[in-house]
Amino acid sequence: MRFLSRTLATVAAMALAAGATALLPDAALAGTGMPSDWQMNLQGPATEVSEYIHWFHNWLNVIIFIISIFVLGLLVYVAWRFNEKANPVPSKTTHHALLEVAWTVIPVLILVVIAIPSFRLLKLQLEIPQADLTVKVTGKQWYWSYEYPQDGGAFGFDSLMLDEKQRAEAISSNKIAAAEAPRLLAVDNEAVVPVGKIVRIQVTGADVIHKFTVPSFGIKIDAIPGRLNETWFKADREGIYYGQCSFICGQNHSYMPIAFRVVSAEKYAAWLADSKKKFANADDATNKVAAAGQ
Ligand SMILES: [Cu+2]
């Protein structure tokens, strides 16, 4: 019995440790908007949905830790207490009504405490609130096109990854800060959205299936040719947020990053005015496909 109480105490201590890890600030474990060196956790959250995903992930971790340690404790106890030497005459017990009810009901309760927040998260992701603006995203081999159909803008542009030479040039000419232009993620044209506004994202594919993923926004949605998928986000903080195509879509699948720059309302208005001019020319090679999609 003393061994059992000691095992239970250890289980409780480990569960507390797991809980404490869940409480650690995300910044200590991972960067926001892009991966960081020695990253251990999900990328930091920048929306309500991704905050919920973080909470849910940590909650599941606590449950998984408790179950694993409990099962390990039971195995160790059985091997120690009921081996041939310690227990030469085995008991003939075959049934124990209370125990059997318990090991049916307790797992059901565990599934319930997982299912309830899981359904709430799904509802939060799938029910798109009244949007302030819409951005249409098209996955192509191998880059993304963005269209801003609203705001009287009706412009679109392609967003291609900067190769190492272009990235070095962009940094040296102060077009983008080095800390905001990670290798294999920095792009020529970032999609810009205002902070604190509900952005509806419409996603489709032009050639094969791609997948539009921005970890810090808590978004991952298929880009399928002939189908328009919808999702949403409301970024709480300004900054640059990167994502990547998450469906193997061909040779350059790993070189089609997604870049969203979240800015103040004033900066967004200025960018919008600029972009209307910059991307207005349908003859512009980078704009052809987007214009055709209007
Ligand atoms: Cu792709």
Coordinates of C-alpha atoms and ligand atoms in Angstrom, one line a residue:
M1 CA 0.0 0.0 0.0
R2 CA 2.9 2.3 0.8
F3 CA 4.3 1.7 -2.7
L4 CA 0.9 2.5 -4.2
S5 CA 0.6 5.8 -2.3
R6 CA 4.2 6.7 -3.3
T7 CA 3.4 5.9 -6.9
L8 CA 0.3 8.1 -6.7
A9 CA 2.4 10.9 -5.3
T10 CA 4.8 10.6 -8.1
V11 CA 2.0 10.6 -10.7
A12 CA 0.6 13.8 -9.1
A13 CA 4.1 15.4 -9.1
M14 CA 4.6 14.6 -12.8
A15 CA 1.1 15.8 -13.7
L16 CA 1.9 19.1 -11.9
A17 CA 5.2 19.3 -13.9
A18 CA 3.2 18.8 -17.1
G19 CA 0.8 21.5 -16.0
A20 CA 3.6 23.9 -15.3
T21 CA 5.1 23.3 -18.8
A22 CA 1.6 24.2 -20.2
L23 CA 1.7 27.5 -18.2
L24 CA 5.2 28.5 -19.6
P25 CA 4.9 31.6 -21.8
D26 CA 4.9 30.5 -25.4
A27 CA 7.6 33.1 -26.2
A28 CA 10.0 31.0 -24.1
L29 CA 9.5 28.0 -26.4
A30 CA 8.8 29.3 -29.8
G31 CA 8.7 32.5 -32.0
T32 CA 5.6 34.1 -33.3
G33 CA 4.9 34.3 -37.0
M34 CA 8.0 32.2 -38.0
P35 CA 9.9 29.3 -36.6
S36 CA 12.8 29.9 -34.2
D37 CA 16.0 28.1 -33.3
W38 CA 15.5 25.2 -30.8
Q39 CA 11.8 25.7 -31.1
M40 CA 9.9 23.3 -28.8
N41 CA 6.3 24.4 -29.0
L42 CA 3.8 25.6 -31.6
Q43 CA 4.5 29.0 -33.1
G44 CA 3.2 31.8 -30.8
P45 CA -0.5 32.7 -31.2
A46 CA -1.6 35.9 -32.8
T47 CA -5.4 35.2 -33.0
E48 CA -8.1 34.0 -30.7
V49 CA -8.3 30.7 -32.7
S50 CA -4.6 30.0 -32.4
E51 CA -4.7 30.9 -28.7
Y52 CA -7.5 28.3 -28.3
I53 CA -5.4 25.8 -30.2
H54 CA -2.5 26.4 -27.8
W55 CA -4.7 26.0 -24.8
F56 CA -6.2 22.8 -26.2
H57 CA -2.7 21.4 -27.1
N58 CA -1.5 22.1 -23.6
W59 CA -4.7 20.6 -22.0
L60 CA -4.2 17.4 -24.1
N61 CA -0.6 17.2 -23.0
V62 CA -1.6 17.3 -19.3
I63 CA -4.1 14.5 -19.9
I64 CA -1.6 12.4 -21.9
F65 CA 1.1 12.9 -19.2
I66 CA -1.3 11.8 -16.4
I67 CA -2.5 8.7 -18.3
S68 CA 1.0 7.6 -19.4
I69 CA 2.5 8.0 -15.9
F70 CA -0.5 6.2 -14.3
V71 CA -0.2 3.3 -16.7
L72 CA 3.6 3.1 -16.2
G73 CA 3.1 3.2 -12.4
L74 CA 0.6 0.3 -12.6
L75 CA 2.9 -1.8 -14.7
V76 CA 5.8 -1.2 -12.4
Y77 CA 3.6 -2.0 -9.4
V78 CA 2.3 -5.2 -10.9
A79 CA 5.8 -6.4 -11.9
W80 CA 7.1 -5.7 -8.4
R81 CA 4.2 -6.8 -6.3
F82 CA 2.9 -9.9 -8.2
N83 CA 6.0 -11.5 -9.5
E84 CA 6.5 -15.2 -8.8
K85 CA 8.8 -14.6 -5.8
A86 CA 6.7 -11.9 -4.1
N87 CA 3.4 -13.6 -4.8
P88 CA 3.9 -17.4 -5.2
V89 CA 0.2 -18.3 -4.8
P90 CA -1.8 -16.2 -7.3
S91 CA -5.4 -15.1 -6.5
K92 CA -8.2 -16.8 -8.4
T93 CA -10.2 -13.6 -8.8
T94 CA -11.7 -13.1 -12.3
H95 CA -14.3 -10.4 -11.8
H96 CA -14.5 -7.1 -9.9
A97 CA -17.7 -5.2 -10.7
L98 CA -16.6 -1.9 -9.3
L99 CA -13.3 -1.9 -11.1
E100 CA -14.9 -2.9 -14.4
V101 CA -17.4 -0.1 -14.1
A102 CA -14.6 2.3 -13.2
W103 CA -12.4 1.4 -16.1
T104 CA -15.3 1.9 -18.5
V105 CA -16.7 5.1 -17.0
I106 CA -13.4 7.0 -16.4
P107 CA -12.2 6.7 -20.0
V108 CA -15.6 7.9 -21.2
L109 CA -15.3 10.9 -18.9
I110 CA -11.8 11.6 -20.2
L111 CA -13.1 11.6 -23.8
V112 CA -15.9 14.0 -22.7
V113 CA -13.5 16.5 -21.3
I114 CA -11.5 16.3 -24.6
A115 CA -14.6 16.4 -26.8
I116 CA -16.2 19.5 -25.3
P117 CA -13.3 21.9 -26.0
S118 CA -12.6 20.2 -29.3
F119 CA -16.1 20.9 -30.6
R120 CA -15.9 24.5 -29.3
L121 CA -12.7 25.0 -31.2
L122 CA -14.2 23.6 -34.4
K123 CA -17.2 25.9 -34.0
L124 CA -14.9 28.9 -33.5
Q125 CA -12.9 28.0 -36.6
L126 CA -15.8 27.1 -38.9
E127 CA -18.3 29.9 -38.0
I128 CA -17.0 32.8 -39.9
P129 CA -18.0 36.1 -38.2
Q130 CA -19.1 39.2 -40.2
A131 CA -15.9 40.0 -42.1
D132 CA -14.3 43.5 -42.4
L133 CA -12.5 42.5 -45.5
T134 CA -12.0 39.5 -47.8
V135 CA -8.8 38.2 -49.3
K136 CA -8.9 35.6 -52.0
V137 CA -5.9 33.3 -52.1
T138 CA -5.0 31.0 -55.0
G139 CA -2.4 28.3 -54.7
K140 CA -0.4 27.8 -57.8
Q141 CA 2.7 25.7 -58.8
W142 CA 4.6 27.2 -57.0
Y143 CA 3.5 30.5 -55.5
W144 CA 0.4 32.1 -54.1
S145 CA -1.7 34.8 -55.7
Y146 CA -3.7 37.2 -53.5
E147 CA -6.8 39.2 -54.6
Y148 CA -8.4 42.0 -52.8
P149 CA -11.9 42.2 -54.3
Q150 CA -13.3 44.6 -51.8
D151 CA -12.6 48.2 -50.7
G152 CA -13.1 49.4 -54.3
G153 CA -9.6 48.0 -54.9
A154 CA -10.2 44.9 -57.0
F155 CA -6.5 44.3 -57.5
G156 CA -4.4 41.2 -57.2
F157 CA -0.8 40.2 -57.2
D158 CA 1.5 37.2 -57.1
S159 CA 3.7 36.5 -54.1
L160 CA 6.9 34.6 -54.8
M161 CA 9.6 33.5 -52.5
L162 CA 12.9 35.5 -52.6
D163 CA 15.9 33.4 -53.4
E164 CA 19.0 34.0 -51.4
K165 CA 20.4 36.6 -53.8
Q166 CA 17.1 38.5 -53.9
R167 CA 16.8 38.3 -50.1
A168 CA 20.3 39.6 -49.5
E169 CA 19.5 42.5 -51.9
A170 CA 16.1 43.3 -50.2
I171 CA 17.8 43.3 -46.8
S172 CA 20.8 45.5 -47.9
S173 CA 18.5 48.0 -49.6
N174 CA 16.3 48.2 -46.4
K175 CA 13.2 46.9 -48.2
I176 CA 12.8 44.4 -45.4
A177 CA 14.4 44.0 -42.0
A178 CA 16.8 41.0 -41.7
A179 CA 14.9 39.7 -38.7
E180 CA 11.7 39.7 -40.7
A181 CA 13.1 38.0 -43.7
P182 CA 13.9 34.4 -42.8
R183 CA 15.4 32.1 -45.4
L184 CA 12.8 30.2 -47.5
L185 CA 10.0 32.4 -46.1
A186 CA 10.6 36.0 -47.2
V187 CA 8.6 36.9 -50.3
D188 CA 8.5 39.7 -52.9
N189 CA 4.9 40.8 -52.3
E190 CA 3.5 40.3 -48.8
A191 CA -0.3 40.3 -48.3
V192 CA -1.1 43.2 -46.0
V193 CA -4.1 43.3 -43.6
P194 CA -5.2 45.7 -40.8
V195 CA -4.7 44.7 -37.2
G196 CA -7.9 43.8 -35.1
K197 CA -10.1 43.4 -38.2
I198 CA -11.9 40.2 -39.2
V199 CA -10.3 39.0 -42.4
R200 CA -12.2 36.4 -44.4
I201 CA -9.9 34.2 -46.5
Q202 CA -11.2 32.4 -49.5
V203 CA -8.9 29.7 -50.7
T204 CA -8.7 27.8 -54.0
G205 CA -6.2 26.1 -56.2
A206 CA -5.4 26.8 -59.8
D207 CA -3.6 23.6 -60.8
V208 CA -3.2 20.9 -58.1
I209 CA -4.2 20.7 -54.4
H210 CA -2.2 23.0 -52.2
K211 CA -2.7 23.9 -48.5
F212 CA -2.9 27.3 -47.1
T213 CA -1.3 27.3 -43.6
V214 CA -0.4 30.1 -41.2
P215 CA 0.5 28.6 -37.8
S216 CA 0.3 31.8 -35.7
F217 CA -3.2 32.5 -37.1
G218 CA -4.3 28.9 -36.4
I219 CA -5.2 28.4 -40.1
K220 CA -4.8 25.3 -42.2
I221 CA -7.1 24.9 -45.1
D222 CA -7.0 23.0 -48.5
A223 CA -6.6 24.9 -51.7
I224 CA -8.5 22.7 -54.2
P225 CA -9.0 23.5 -57.9
G226 CA -12.7 24.1 -58.6
R227 CA -13.6 24.6 -55.0
L228 CA -13.7 27.7 -52.8
N229 CA -12.9 27.1 -49.2
E230 CA -13.3 29.7 -46.5
T231 CA -11.7 30.5 -43.2
W232 CA -11.0 33.6 -41.2
F233 CA -8.6 35.3 -38.7
K234 CA -8.4 38.4 -36.7
A235 CA -4.8 39.3 -35.9
D236 CA -4.4 40.8 -32.4
R237 CA -0.9 42.1 -33.0
E238 CA 1.0 43.9 -35.8
G239 CA 3.9 42.0 -37.3
I240 CA 4.9 39.6 -40.0
Y241 CA 3.4 36.2 -40.1
Y242 CA 4.7 33.4 -42.3
G243 CA 3.2 30.1 -43.4
Q244 CA 3.9 27.4 -45.9
C245 CA 2.0 25.2 -48.3
S246 CA 1.3 22.0 -46.4
F247 CA 0.3 19.7 -49.1
I248 CA 2.9 18.0 -51.3
C249 CA 2.1 19.8 -54.5
G250 CA 5.1 19.1 -56.7
Q251 CA 8.7 19.9 -57.2
N252 CA 8.8 23.3 -55.5
H253 CA 6.3 22.6 -52.8
S254 CA 8.7 23.8 -50.2
Y255 CA 9.4 27.1 -51.9
M256 CA 5.9 28.7 -51.9
P257 CA 5.7 30.5 -48.5
I258 CA 2.8 32.6 -47.3
A259 CA 3.5 36.0 -45.8
F260 CA 1.0 38.2 -44.1
R261 CA 2.0 41.6 -42.7
V262 CA -0.4 42.9 -40.1
V263 CA -0.4 46.7 -39.8
S264 CA -2.3 49.6 -38.4
A265 CA -5.4 50.9 -40.1
E266 CA -3.6 54.0 -41.5
K267 CA -0.7 51.9 -42.9
Y268 CA -3.2 49.5 -44.4
A269 CA -5.0 52.4 -46.1
A270 CA -1.7 53.7 -47.5
W271 CA -0.7 50.2 -48.7
L272 CA -4.2 49.8 -50.3
A273 CA -3.8 53.1 -52.2
D274 CA -0.3 52.2 -53.3
S275 CA -1.2 48.7 -54.4
K276 CA -4.2 49.8 -56.4
K277 CA -1.7 51.8 -58.6
K278 CA 1.1 49.3 -58.4
F279 CA -1.0 46.3 -59.4
A280 CA -3.5 48.1 -61.5
N281 CA -1.7 47.4 -64.8
A282 CA -3.2 44.1 -66.0
D283 CA -0.3 43.9 -68.6
D284 CA 2.1 43.5 -65.7
A285 CA 3.4 40.0 -65.9
T286 CA 3.0 39.3 -62.2
N287 CA -0.6 40.5 -62.3
K288 CA -2.0 38.7 -65.3
V289 CA -3.4 35.7 -63.6
A290 CA -4.9 37.6 -60.7
A291 CA -6.6 40.1 -63.1
A292 CA -8.0 37.2 -65.1
G293 CA -9.6 35.9 -61.9
Q294 CA -11.6 39.1 -61.2
Ligands
CU1 CU 1.6 23.9 -52.8

